[in-house]
Amino acid sequence: MPSRDKSITDMPKKRSTFLLSVLCFGMAFLYIPMFLLIVYSFNYSKIVSVWGGLSTRWYISLFESEEIWSALMLSLKIAIVNATFATLFGTLAGLALARFRHFRGRTLFTGMISAPLVMPEVITGLSLLLLFITLGDLIGWPEKRGITTITIAHITFSLAYVAVIIESRLSGIGETLEEAALDLGAKPLRVMMDITLPLLAPGMLAGWLLAFTLSLDDLVIASFVSGPGSSTLPMLIYSRVKLGLKPDINALATMIILAVAMGVLIAGWILIRQQKQRERDAQLAGAK
Amino acid sequence: MSTQERDAFLDRPWKDSTAEPFIRIEGVTKRFGAFTAVEAVSLDIYKGELFSLLGGSGCGKTTLLRMLAGFEEPTAGHIYIDGVDMVDVPAYARPVNMMFQSYALFPHMSVEDNVAYGLKRDGVPKAETSQRVADMLSMVELLELQKRKPHQLSGGQRQRVALARALVKRPKLLLLDEPLAALDKRLREQTQFELMNIQDQLGVTFIVVTHDQEEAMTLSTRIAVMDHGQIIQVGEPSEVYERPQTKDIANFIGTINMFDGEVMSSNDSFLLRCPKISKPLKLPSQTELNIGQQVTLAIRPEKIKMTLEDPHDPSRITLRGEVLEFAYMGNISIYRVKIEGEVVLQITIPNLDRMAERKIEWDDQVFISWHPDNSLVLRD
């Protein structure tokens, strides 16, 4: 018997060393490159891969670089406008998918909404480029490609993601709450404002953030539909890589990592607070 | 009509052929594609009734309720509420409120706002709204929890909020979809009586959908038993229990023992020749039967008497049997008795006397007997 007791107490310990090493390996794999990037952003040397002592000169040069700032601002502008419109249209599409069961062309609509999710980006980009050129020739709009065409292109594919999020959120909520509001005398538009939209708000926020990220991240489609003088940040970084990397890109990347880390920390903090609130509510419900 | 008769009709308007029904369902059919959920249902429901739609899952009871609420449109037929045809009236304009099975409380609103929602939509003045909400919440004993959100309430509290929200608009008709299904047994029994009291106080007509026959029996003035989209029997709980019209109803509502056989006649009454039992069983009088007809004799477990000695009562049917097993339930005991070596009957005996000299137990040889008029004849 003692030997069995021992094996029981030993088991979790052994497993935990194994798990711990796997965890460390995975974490290292994911985060060492980023760590190196941060370290090298403080590198004095002009050559990215050679260490030349500590310095913040690339941060200074970053803040002085007109080109990078304007690219960043352009990317943010496009991302915000894109996210807003994609959320608007995506929500409408999601509502149509989840709440209108029978309408002519429903299957076609469903397929067309989800097509951008699986379509290779090069094809989306190329087809949009052709569309813009044809339109420009036929009706004179868009005159030239730039911020407008990139934004339109981004909206077309990110609204598909928003529509999927909204649809699944709507099926999760179910129709009973809307029926209950109807039953209590609210007309359909009123039900939308009072019940559907408030309950959909978290889904819409998630959709907005996803569309924002997708836009900020996109290189391929933007490359197709952008014009002279309208380089987004990913396009700028990519062209820099081709021309030979300057360490100020490391500094920029470090700043982006910092921003993302802050975002994740804040989100985590909010989640923990909500969790605690839920536990308190559950206790309250059980108390009486 | 004598005053006595009229008084009887006051409580039972469905017995009065001149009474005007409050809800008239006329030949209502609902199809979903090729599937017929409700088929040619006609039903009259009177003011102040607590009417139950009883049936298993998929029998069409919820679809019928949803048509009354206005969430589904009948494929054919008409629904009149208080004399008004409801076909073109949308759900939000009907004088009907519903209590949903899942309660459907708005999760982002407090208890108070949930209850006030319907009054706000009707444009009831603020002061009156808060007064009526407070009155309703105190009636369901939730006044001190009015600021809470639904997820901060227990199941029973949510059920009461849902009831208050549906009643605060003083609807002419309240629809309840499995109102007690989500509650545990003790709470369910308690809430049953609360529901009946509230219904009595407010005089609102209730239509309850339920799959629980006990619930339907205790709550209702009348029950409509549904199966495969059709109504197979309508009646007061005692009628449905004592005089079920088909084998299915008899089996669905409570337990019943059945003997299949062929009708034969003796000098003054009809007998049933049952191939599994050696002696013919006397059928209840006042039943129209033909000789040679195949029928089923049915008898409820509590209507059978079980004794250790032969009762020697010529008016009763007496058979010999052997106790196979029994279950002590506290108030009653349930016995399974094998008669004639083949047929097993269920018998319930109330535990009236704690000091009974000799309890009937396993393997006891017993006499079972019943009066023919307590049995039923069922046709397929």
XYZ file of C-alpha atoms in Angstrom:
668
model
C 0.000 0.000 0.000
C 2.637 2.657 0.805
C 4.149 2.255 -2.647
C 0.757 2.951 -4.200
C 0.287 6.038 -2.082
C 3.636 7.246 -3.229
C 2.849 6.757 -6.873
C -0.386 8.696 -6.492
C 1.379 11.657 -4.943
C 4.229 11.445 -7.431
C 2.045 11.382 -10.528
C 0.956 14.988 -10.698
C 4.458 16.188 -9.922
C 5.979 14.249 -12.790
C 3.311 15.365 -15.161
C 3.699 18.942 -14.115
C 7.446 18.968 -14.930
C 6.657 17.624 -18.360
C 3.860 20.108 -18.890
C 6.037 22.920 -17.621
C 8.836 22.134 -20.075
C 6.391 21.937 -22.989
C 4.910 25.228 -21.893
C 8.354 26.853 -21.651
C 9.329 25.581 -25.069
C 6.121 26.843 -26.640
C 6.396 30.209 -24.962
C 10.043 30.521 -25.998
C 9.157 29.671 -29.562
C 6.519 32.368 -29.631
C 8.160 35.103 -27.651
C 11.956 34.906 -28.110
C 11.741 36.469 -31.609
C 9.734 39.355 -30.218
C 12.106 39.680 -27.297
C 15.075 39.834 -29.682
C 13.263 42.442 -31.713
C 12.786 44.577 -28.631
C 16.433 44.163 -27.650
C 17.662 45.045 -31.122
C 15.501 48.144 -31.196
C 17.923 49.552 -28.610
C 20.901 48.609 -30.768
C 23.265 51.448 -31.756
C 24.494 49.720 -34.892
C 23.098 50.656 -38.262
C 23.101 47.041 -39.375
C 20.133 45.235 -37.930
C 21.896 41.985 -37.088
C 25.087 43.369 -35.525
C 25.095 44.509 -31.897
C 26.728 47.900 -31.432
C 25.819 48.891 -27.882
C 22.734 50.393 -26.221
C 21.060 53.389 -27.714
C 17.676 54.998 -28.228
C 18.694 56.691 -31.478
C 16.232 54.647 -33.563
C 13.339 55.779 -31.434
C 14.391 59.362 -32.038
C 14.746 58.741 -35.740
C 11.369 57.003 -35.714
C 9.670 60.017 -34.190
C 11.346 62.231 -36.728
C 10.438 60.060 -39.701
C 7.649 61.780 -41.558
C 7.160 58.747 -43.796
C 6.457 56.259 -41.008
C 4.115 58.601 -39.163
C 2.052 59.378 -42.198
C 1.832 55.653 -43.055
C 0.735 54.870 -39.497
C -1.853 57.633 -39.522
C -3.159 56.452 -42.896
C -3.455 52.875 -41.626
C -5.297 53.982 -38.483
C -7.647 56.215 -40.453
C -8.480 53.411 -42.884
C -8.868 50.912 -40.029
C -11.296 53.112 -38.089
C -13.465 54.017 -41.081
C -13.380 50.415 -42.279
C -14.303 49.001 -38.873
C -17.224 51.384 -38.520
C -18.736 50.710 -41.934
C -17.975 46.976 -41.825
C -19.773 46.776 -38.458
C -22.765 48.651 -39.848
C -23.122 46.561 -43.012
C -22.022 43.324 -41.344
C -24.669 43.755 -38.637
C -27.365 44.273 -41.257
C -26.171 41.182 -43.151
C -26.022 39.148 -39.940
C -29.564 40.234 -39.042
C -30.781 39.186 -42.467
C -29.081 35.812 -42.129
C -30.293 35.078 -38.628
C -33.738 36.646 -38.525
C -35.251 36.524 -42.007
C -35.710 32.846 -42.657
C -37.346 32.959 -46.057
C -36.512 35.419 -48.773
C -35.764 35.056 -52.442
C -32.087 34.312 -53.026
C -31.301 33.482 -49.425
C -28.892 30.659 -50.284
C -27.094 32.848 -52.793
C -26.862 35.632 -50.230
C -25.454 33.281 -47.576
C -22.835 31.998 -49.996
C -21.889 35.448 -51.143
C -21.537 36.758 -47.611
C -19.180 33.985 -46.605
C -17.195 33.858 -49.857
C -14.694 36.563 -48.834
C -13.772 34.442 -45.806
C -12.369 31.677 -47.989
C -11.346 33.645 -51.068
C -7.537 33.999 -51.437
C -6.564 37.604 -50.778
C -4.740 37.973 -54.090
C -7.942 37.201 -55.933
C -9.989 39.631 -53.876
C -7.310 42.269 -54.376
C -6.960 41.700 -58.092
C -10.709 41.678 -58.739
C -11.180 44.884 -56.764
C -8.346 46.506 -58.682
C -10.037 45.569 -61.946
C -13.345 46.903 -60.634
C -11.821 50.252 -59.679
C -10.054 50.614 -63.035
C -13.221 49.771 -64.970
C -15.316 52.120 -62.849
C -12.737 54.874 -63.295
C -12.893 54.448 -67.052
C -16.673 54.239 -67.226
C -17.923 56.854 -64.759
C -14.773 58.653 -63.803
C -14.870 57.474 -60.214
C -12.595 56.606 -58.453
C -10.371 59.116 -60.209
C -7.239 57.702 -58.656
C -6.580 54.902 -56.249
C -5.682 55.747 -52.683
C -7.219 55.924 -49.222
C -10.792 55.625 -50.545
C -10.201 52.547 -52.639
C -8.241 50.825 -49.841
C -11.035 51.572 -47.384
C -13.712 50.254 -49.737
C -11.673 47.115 -50.399
C -11.214 46.543 -46.666
C -14.912 47.021 -45.955
C -15.850 44.421 -48.558
C -13.932 41.649 -46.881
C -14.163 42.608 -43.211
C -17.945 42.938 -43.293
C -18.072 39.207 -43.993
C -16.292 38.517 -40.699
C -18.598 40.883 -38.832
C -21.660 39.247 -40.423
C -20.527 35.824 -39.197
C -19.959 37.099 -35.648
C -23.319 38.879 -35.568
C -25.179 35.892 -36.977
C -23.766 33.501 -34.393
C -24.425 35.980 -31.599
C -28.023 36.375 -32.789
C -28.636 32.648 -32.917
C -27.108 32.460 -29.426
C -29.527 35.060 -28.097
C -32.483 33.315 -29.731
C -35.733 34.872 -30.822
C -37.678 34.409 -27.600
C -36.619 37.730 -26.060
C -37.715 39.592 -29.185
C -41.016 37.716 -29.156
C -41.472 38.630 -25.503
C -41.000 42.313 -26.328
C -43.458 42.057 -29.241
C -45.890 40.334 -26.923
C -45.618 43.223 -24.456
C -46.669 45.656 -27.166
C -43.403 46.831 -28.742
C -43.505 47.331 -32.501
C -40.729 45.621 -34.504
C -38.498 48.713 -34.804
C -38.881 49.346 -31.082
C -37.902 45.718 -30.377
C -34.768 46.266 -32.444
C -33.785 49.362 -30.473
C -34.749 48.099 -27.009
C -33.805 44.445 -27.146
C -31.852 43.287 -30.197
C -29.247 46.046 -30.438
C -28.385 46.261 -26.702
C -27.922 42.494 -26.594
C -25.945 42.616 -29.817
C -23.623 45.382 -28.587
C -20.834 43.052 -27.355
C -20.911 41.208 -30.682
C -20.792 44.482 -32.567
C -17.833 45.641 -30.478
C -16.035 42.362 -31.170
C -16.821 42.757 -34.867
C -15.523 46.323 -34.857
C -12.263 45.296 -33.205
C -11.812 42.370 -35.577
C -12.458 44.545 -38.631
C -10.036 47.144 -37.223
C -7.311 44.524 -36.752
C -7.919 42.916 -40.142
C -7.529 46.281 -41.829
C -4.434 47.238 -39.872
C -2.913 43.890 -40.728
C -3.684 43.739 -44.424
C -0.838 43.970 -46.910
C -1.969 42.048 -49.971
C -5.297 43.685 -50.790
C -4.027 47.150 -49.930
C -1.056 46.660 -52.276
C -3.415 45.949 -55.153
C -5.772 48.874 -54.708
C -3.488 51.598 -53.336
C -2.110 54.396 -55.456
C 0.934 56.626 -55.374
C 1.489 58.388 -52.050
C -0.911 56.168 -50.118
C 1.199 53.524 -48.449
C -0.250 51.896 -45.384
C 2.061 50.884 -42.555
C 2.313 47.198 -43.550
C 3.090 48.265 -47.117
C 5.804 50.635 -45.906
C 7.405 48.024 -43.656
C 7.341 45.456 -46.424
C 8.927 47.798 -48.930
C 11.580 48.693 -46.371
C 12.401 45.026 -45.945
C 12.916 44.716 -49.665
C 15.173 47.785 -49.754
C 17.174 46.735 -46.717
C 15.950 46.975 -43.162
C 16.710 50.027 -41.042
C 16.628 49.530 -37.271
C 13.958 52.192 -36.805
C 11.496 49.536 -37.953
C 12.520 47.553 -34.861
C 11.696 50.569 -32.750
C 8.330 50.880 -34.469
C 7.625 47.179 -33.953
C 8.508 47.523 -30.273
C 6.024 50.370 -29.935
C 3.334 48.254 -31.608
C 4.085 45.313 -29.303
C 3.789 47.666 -26.341
C 0.401 48.922 -27.549
C -0.892 45.392 -28.112
C 0.373 44.239 -24.697
C -1.413 47.155 -23.052
C -4.602 46.225 -24.885
C -4.363 42.604 -23.789
C -3.705 43.589 -20.177
C -6.694 45.931 -20.086
C -8.940 43.311 -21.672
C -7.745 40.713 -19.150
C -8.407 43.081 -16.269
C -11.955 43.742 -17.525
C -12.573 39.999 -17.932
C -11.416 39.258 -14.381
C -13.654 41.991 -13.023
C -16.652 40.624 -14.939
C -15.904 37.115 -13.685
C -15.887 38.349 -10.083
C -19.122 40.253 -10.662
C -20.740 37.094 -12.038
C -19.646 35.096 -9.005
C -21.131 37.729 -6.711
C -24.391 37.680 -8.712
C -24.579 33.900 -8.537
C -24.182 34.066 -4.763
C -26.893 36.705 -4.609
C -29.261 34.527 -6.633
C -28.576 31.516 -4.421
C -28.873 33.459 -1.178
C -32.606 33.927 -1.236
C -83.950 27.823 -16.573
C -84.129 27.595 -12.772
C -81.827 29.748 -10.607
C -80.128 26.612 -9.435
C -79.306 25.681 -12.980
C -78.029 29.175 -13.706
C -75.756 29.046 -10.641
C -74.321 25.797 -11.860
C -73.622 27.420 -15.217
C -71.853 30.378 -13.568
C -69.006 28.101 -12.600
C -69.246 25.930 -15.672
C -70.156 28.086 -18.674
C -69.126 25.294 -21.044
C -72.166 23.341 -19.895
C -74.413 26.214 -20.924
C -75.239 26.000 -24.605
C -76.262 29.674 -24.692
C -73.027 31.016 -23.176
C -70.835 33.100 -25.460
C -67.238 31.784 -25.586
C -64.467 34.299 -24.921
C -62.020 32.609 -27.229
C -63.220 30.766 -30.263
C -60.782 28.668 -32.237
C -62.385 27.597 -35.504
C -60.901 24.890 -37.684
C -57.338 26.084 -37.143
C -54.632 24.241 -39.077
C -50.923 25.008 -39.120
C -48.513 23.419 -41.567
C -44.758 23.843 -41.683
C -43.911 22.672 -45.176
C -45.147 19.088 -45.405
C -45.484 18.734 -41.632
C -48.857 19.424 -40.062
C -48.336 20.739 -36.546
C -51.964 21.534 -35.757
C -54.843 19.991 -37.640
C -58.395 21.348 -37.780
C -58.603 22.325 -34.129
C -61.839 23.878 -32.910
C -62.182 24.953 -29.327
C -64.326 27.300 -27.233
C -62.826 28.784 -24.106
C -64.861 30.870 -21.671
C -64.035 33.935 -19.609
C -62.208 33.244 -16.358
C -61.261 29.707 -17.294
C -57.947 28.122 -16.465
C -57.708 25.983 -19.528
C -54.914 23.461 -20.099
C -53.559 22.126 -23.361
C -52.079 18.786 -22.426
C -49.990 16.483 -24.562
C -46.571 15.001 -25.171
C -43.809 16.836 -26.984
C -44.567 17.527 -30.639
C -48.344 17.238 -30.198
C -48.910 20.795 -31.424
C -49.880 22.399 -28.124
C -47.142 25.036 -28.217
C -47.858 25.857 -31.863
C -51.503 26.435 -30.968
C -50.444 28.729 -28.126
C -48.083 30.630 -30.416
C -50.932 31.173 -32.878
C -53.029 32.648 -30.070
C -50.146 34.972 -29.170
C -49.684 35.962 -32.805
C -46.194 34.531 -33.374
C -47.447 32.066 -35.959
C -50.165 32.542 -38.538
C -52.701 29.752 -39.018
C -52.542 28.098 -42.435
C -56.316 27.809 -42.261
C -59.058 28.688 -39.814
C -59.855 31.591 -37.526
C -59.134 32.656 -33.985
C -61.555 35.042 -32.265
C -60.683 36.696 -28.982
C -63.583 38.533 -27.350
C -65.408 38.406 -30.671
C -62.577 39.944 -32.732
C -60.952 37.976 -35.536
C -57.220 37.898 -34.774
C -55.971 36.956 -38.234
C -54.704 40.402 -39.202
C -53.836 41.586 -35.709
C -50.052 41.521 -35.103
C -48.664 40.112 -31.869
C -47.948 43.531 -30.369
C -51.538 44.679 -30.769
C -53.299 41.631 -29.288
C -54.984 41.830 -25.873
C -52.935 38.788 -24.954
C -49.757 38.309 -22.950
C -47.580 35.277 -22.716
C -45.367 33.798 -20.068
C -42.560 31.995 -21.841
C -41.173 28.626 -20.826
C -37.676 30.107 -20.560
C -39.259 33.211 -18.915
C -37.535 35.408 -21.560
C -36.649 38.141 -19.055
C -34.657 40.934 -20.659
C -31.170 40.340 -19.253
C -30.058 43.952 -19.581
C -32.962 45.377 -17.598
C -33.686 45.336 -13.874
C -36.683 43.452 -12.486
C -38.561 46.744 -12.246
C -37.802 47.715 -15.866
C -38.745 44.261 -17.097
C -42.168 44.535 -15.485
C -42.621 48.163 -16.570
C -41.681 47.482 -20.205
C -45.153 46.619 -21.450
C -46.763 49.617 -19.737
C -44.153 51.977 -21.187
C -44.885 50.657 -24.671
C -48.573 51.402 -24.120
C -47.769 54.961 -23.112
C -49.134 54.589 -19.592
C -48.189 57.726 -17.544
C -45.039 57.388 -15.431
C -46.680 57.683 -12.023
C -49.301 55.063 -12.874
C -46.660 52.775 -14.337
C -44.529 52.789 -11.211
C -47.615 52.299 -9.027
C -48.830 49.320 -11.044
C -45.341 47.807 -11.207
C -44.981 48.149 -7.435
C -48.418 46.597 -6.855
C -47.641 43.685 -9.130
C -44.218 43.100 -7.584
C -45.635 43.112 -4.098
C -48.278 40.611 -5.178
C -45.543 38.203 -6.305
C -43.472 39.175 -3.228
C -40.504 40.577 -5.118
C -40.743 44.248 -4.188
C -37.433 44.307 -2.328
C -35.608 42.757 -5.292
C -36.855 45.216 -7.894
C -33.420 46.713 -8.613
C -31.806 43.367 -9.360
C -30.988 42.038 -12.801
C -32.506 38.685 -13.893
C -29.225 36.776 -13.515
C -29.128 37.814 -9.864
C -32.353 35.901 -9.178
C -33.090 32.265 -8.463
C -35.278 30.174 -10.786
C -38.439 30.629 -8.733
C -37.917 34.384 -8.489
C -37.444 34.629 -12.257
C -40.660 32.723 -12.792
C -42.506 35.230 -10.602
C -40.982 38.203 -12.455
C -42.127 36.658 -15.741
C -45.628 36.237 -14.342
C -45.706 39.813 -13.027
C -44.477 41.154 -16.362
C -47.195 39.303 -18.253
C -49.981 40.274 -15.825
C -49.150 43.934 -15.245
C -50.750 44.899 -18.578
C -54.042 43.380 -17.385
C -54.421 41.245 -20.497
C -57.755 39.655 -21.315
C -55.954 36.415 -21.862
C -52.727 35.084 -20.379
C -50.884 32.299 -22.165
C -48.496 30.197 -20.094
C -46.032 27.908 -21.823
C -44.952 25.162 -19.396
C -45.016 27.701 -16.554
C -43.703 25.350 -13.888
C -41.439 23.019 -15.848
C -38.187 24.688 -14.795
C -38.948 24.603 -11.066
C -38.107 21.810 -8.646
C -40.911 19.630 -7.315
C -41.574 21.383 -4.009
C -41.557 24.846 -5.567
C -43.763 23.593 -8.380
C -46.494 22.429 -6.035
C -46.386 25.666 -4.086
C -46.433 27.770 -7.274
C -49.376 25.798 -8.678
C -51.577 27.058 -5.881
C -50.182 30.588 -6.177
C -51.054 30.591 -9.870
C -54.586 29.453 -9.104
C -54.991 32.145 -6.440
C -53.738 34.883 -8.734
C -55.997 33.720 -11.526
C -58.932 33.724 -9.153
C -58.080 37.209 -7.827
C -57.640 38.872 -11.218
C -60.250 36.921 -13.158
C -57.965 36.733 -16.197
C -58.505 33.813 -18.560
C -55.478 31.505 -18.495
C -54.436 29.040 -21.154
C -51.670 26.769 -19.927
C -49.579 24.482 -22.089
C -48.187 21.522 -20.202
C -46.954 17.986 -20.700
C -47.443 17.208 -17.010
C -50.819 15.540 -16.498
C -50.726 16.062 -12.731
C -50.178 19.771 -13.232
C -53.046 19.957 -15.701
C -55.326 18.048 -13.300
C -54.640 20.295 -10.303
C -54.667 23.637 -12.120
C -57.390 23.474 -14.684
C -61.075 24.100 -14.999
C -60.887 22.116 -18.244
C -58.255 20.149 -20.117
C -57.842 19.596 -23.848
C -55.757 16.512 -24.551
C -53.796 16.832 -27.783
C -52.033 14.270 -29.915
C -50.581 14.559 -33.408
C -51.896 18.077 -33.822
C -55.468 17.158 -32.956
C -57.601 17.550 -29.876
C -58.701 14.113 -28.792
C -60.704 15.012 -25.708
C -61.886 18.127 -23.922
C -63.320 18.018 -20.456
C -63.064 18.800 -16.784
C -60.147 17.059 -15.056
C -62.447 14.502 -13.434
C -64.151 13.729 -16.751
C -60.862 13.234 -18.526
C -59.609 11.022 -15.721
C -62.763 9.040 -15.036
C -64.077 8.840 -18.581
C -61.124 8.908 -20.988
C -62.357 8.406 -24.533
C -59.457 6.416 -25.915
C -56.806 4.004 -24.679
C -54.137 6.620 -25.368
C -55.781 9.191 -23.133
C -56.399 6.589 -20.423
C -52.715 5.669 -20.503
C -51.467 9.243 -20.732
C -53.493 10.488 -17.784
C -52.656 8.363 -14.798
C -52.251 4.591 -14.853
C -54.885 2.128 -15.924
C -55.266 -1.668 -16.171
C -56.707 -2.987 -19.417
C -58.265 -6.246 -20.597
C -58.826 -6.787 -24.330
C -61.662 -9.089 -25.324
C -64.924 -9.768 -27.080
C -68.380 -8.686 -25.959
C -70.893 -11.438 -25.164
C -74.265 -11.207 -23.557
C -75.798 -12.831 -20.530
C -79.465 -12.440 -19.522
C -79.411 -8.847 -18.249
C -75.975 -7.436 -18.981
C -72.947 -7.574 -21.213
C -69.872 -9.629 -20.382
C -66.355 -9.519 -21.737
C -64.703 -12.758 -22.766
C -61.014 -12.172 -22.272
C -58.804 -14.944 -23.714
C -56.304 -14.669 -20.860
C -58.862 -14.947 -18.060
C -60.971 -18.034 -17.420
C -64.186 -16.324 -16.344
C -66.030 -13.647 -18.270
C -65.850 -10.117 -16.785
C -69.010 -8.108 -16.282
C -69.022 -4.832 -18.212
C -70.403 -1.575 -16.765
C -74.094 -1.044 -17.306
C -75.306 1.870 -19.415
C -72.872 1.150 -22.206
C -74.086 0.598 -25.721
C -72.430 -2.517 -27.049
C -72.869 -5.097 -29.762
C -72.283 -8.751 -29.262
C -69.042 -9.922 -30.808
C -67.499 -6.438 -30.693
C -63.796 -6.160 -29.750
C -63.418 -3.752 -26.823
C -61.112 -3.037 -23.903
C -62.175 -3.074 -20.295
C -60.192 -0.580 -18.259
C -59.991 -0.070 -14.523
C -57.935 2.471 -12.535
C -55.551 1.009 -9.914
C -57.239 2.792 -6.978
C -60.663 1.429 -7.868
C -59.616 -2.155 -7.229
C -60.016 -3.591 -3.760
C -57.514 -6.157 -2.506
C -58.245 -8.482 0.428
C -56.776 -11.619 1.955
C -60.251 -13.096 2.318
C -62.891 -13.631 -0.324
C -65.288 -10.630 -0.103
C -68.257 -12.864 -1.216
C -69.906 -9.900 -2.875
C -71.937 -10.961 -5.939
C -72.153 -7.369 -7.201
C -68.389 -7.202 -7.620
C -66.039 -8.944 -10.008
C -63.671 -11.040 -7.920
C -60.454 -12.637 -9.130
C -57.687 -14.549 -7.337
C -54.105 -13.408 -7.568
C -50.640 -13.434 -6.118
C -48.637 -10.360 -5.056
C -45.533 -10.047 -7.243
C -44.080 -6.910 -5.713
C -45.117 -3.771 -3.935
C -43.735 -0.287 -3.346
C -44.423 1.687 -0.199
C -44.901 5.351 -1.179
C -45.907 6.757 2.215
C -49.489 7.850 1.571
C -50.222 4.891 -0.675
C -48.696 1.536 -1.577
C -48.500 0.320 -5.143
C -48.948 -3.447 -5.689
C -48.360 -5.523 -8.775
C -50.562 -8.590 -8.651
C -50.490 -11.531 -11.039
C -53.915 -12.994 -11.723
C -54.704 -16.301 -13.370
C -51.002 -16.960 -13.743
C -50.628 -14.530 -16.614
C -52.110 -11.018 -16.392
C -50.380 -8.470 -14.116
C -52.500 -5.712 -12.621
C -51.457 -2.583 -10.801
C -53.367 -1.757 -7.645
C -52.937 1.187 -5.295
C -54.034 0.939 -1.683
C -54.179 3.989 0.600
C -52.274 3.501 3.850
C -55.187 4.468 6.038
C -54.370 2.635 9.197
C -50.969 2.493 10.828
C -52.036 -0.404 13.065
C -53.502 -2.664 10.376
C -53.427 -6.181 11.797
C -51.791 -7.741 8.782
C -50.239 -5.948 5.831
C -50.341 -7.615 2.440
C -46.831 -8.559 1.341
C -44.853 -10.425 -1.298
C -46.205 -13.812 -2.457
C -49.489 -13.357 -0.561
C -52.489 -15.040 -2.171
C -55.099 -12.293 -2.463
C -58.589 -11.619 -3.737
C -58.988 -8.604 -5.929
C -62.388 -7.168 -6.753
C -64.074 -4.189 -8.324
C -67.549 -3.000 -9.029
C -68.320 -3.162 -12.790
C -69.577 0.445 -12.802
C -66.121 1.624 -11.743
C -64.634 0.154 -14.874
C -64.691 1.608 -18.375
C -65.202 0.316 -21.872
C -62.713 1.714 -24.392
C -62.829 1.247 -28.123
C -59.778 1.719 -30.363
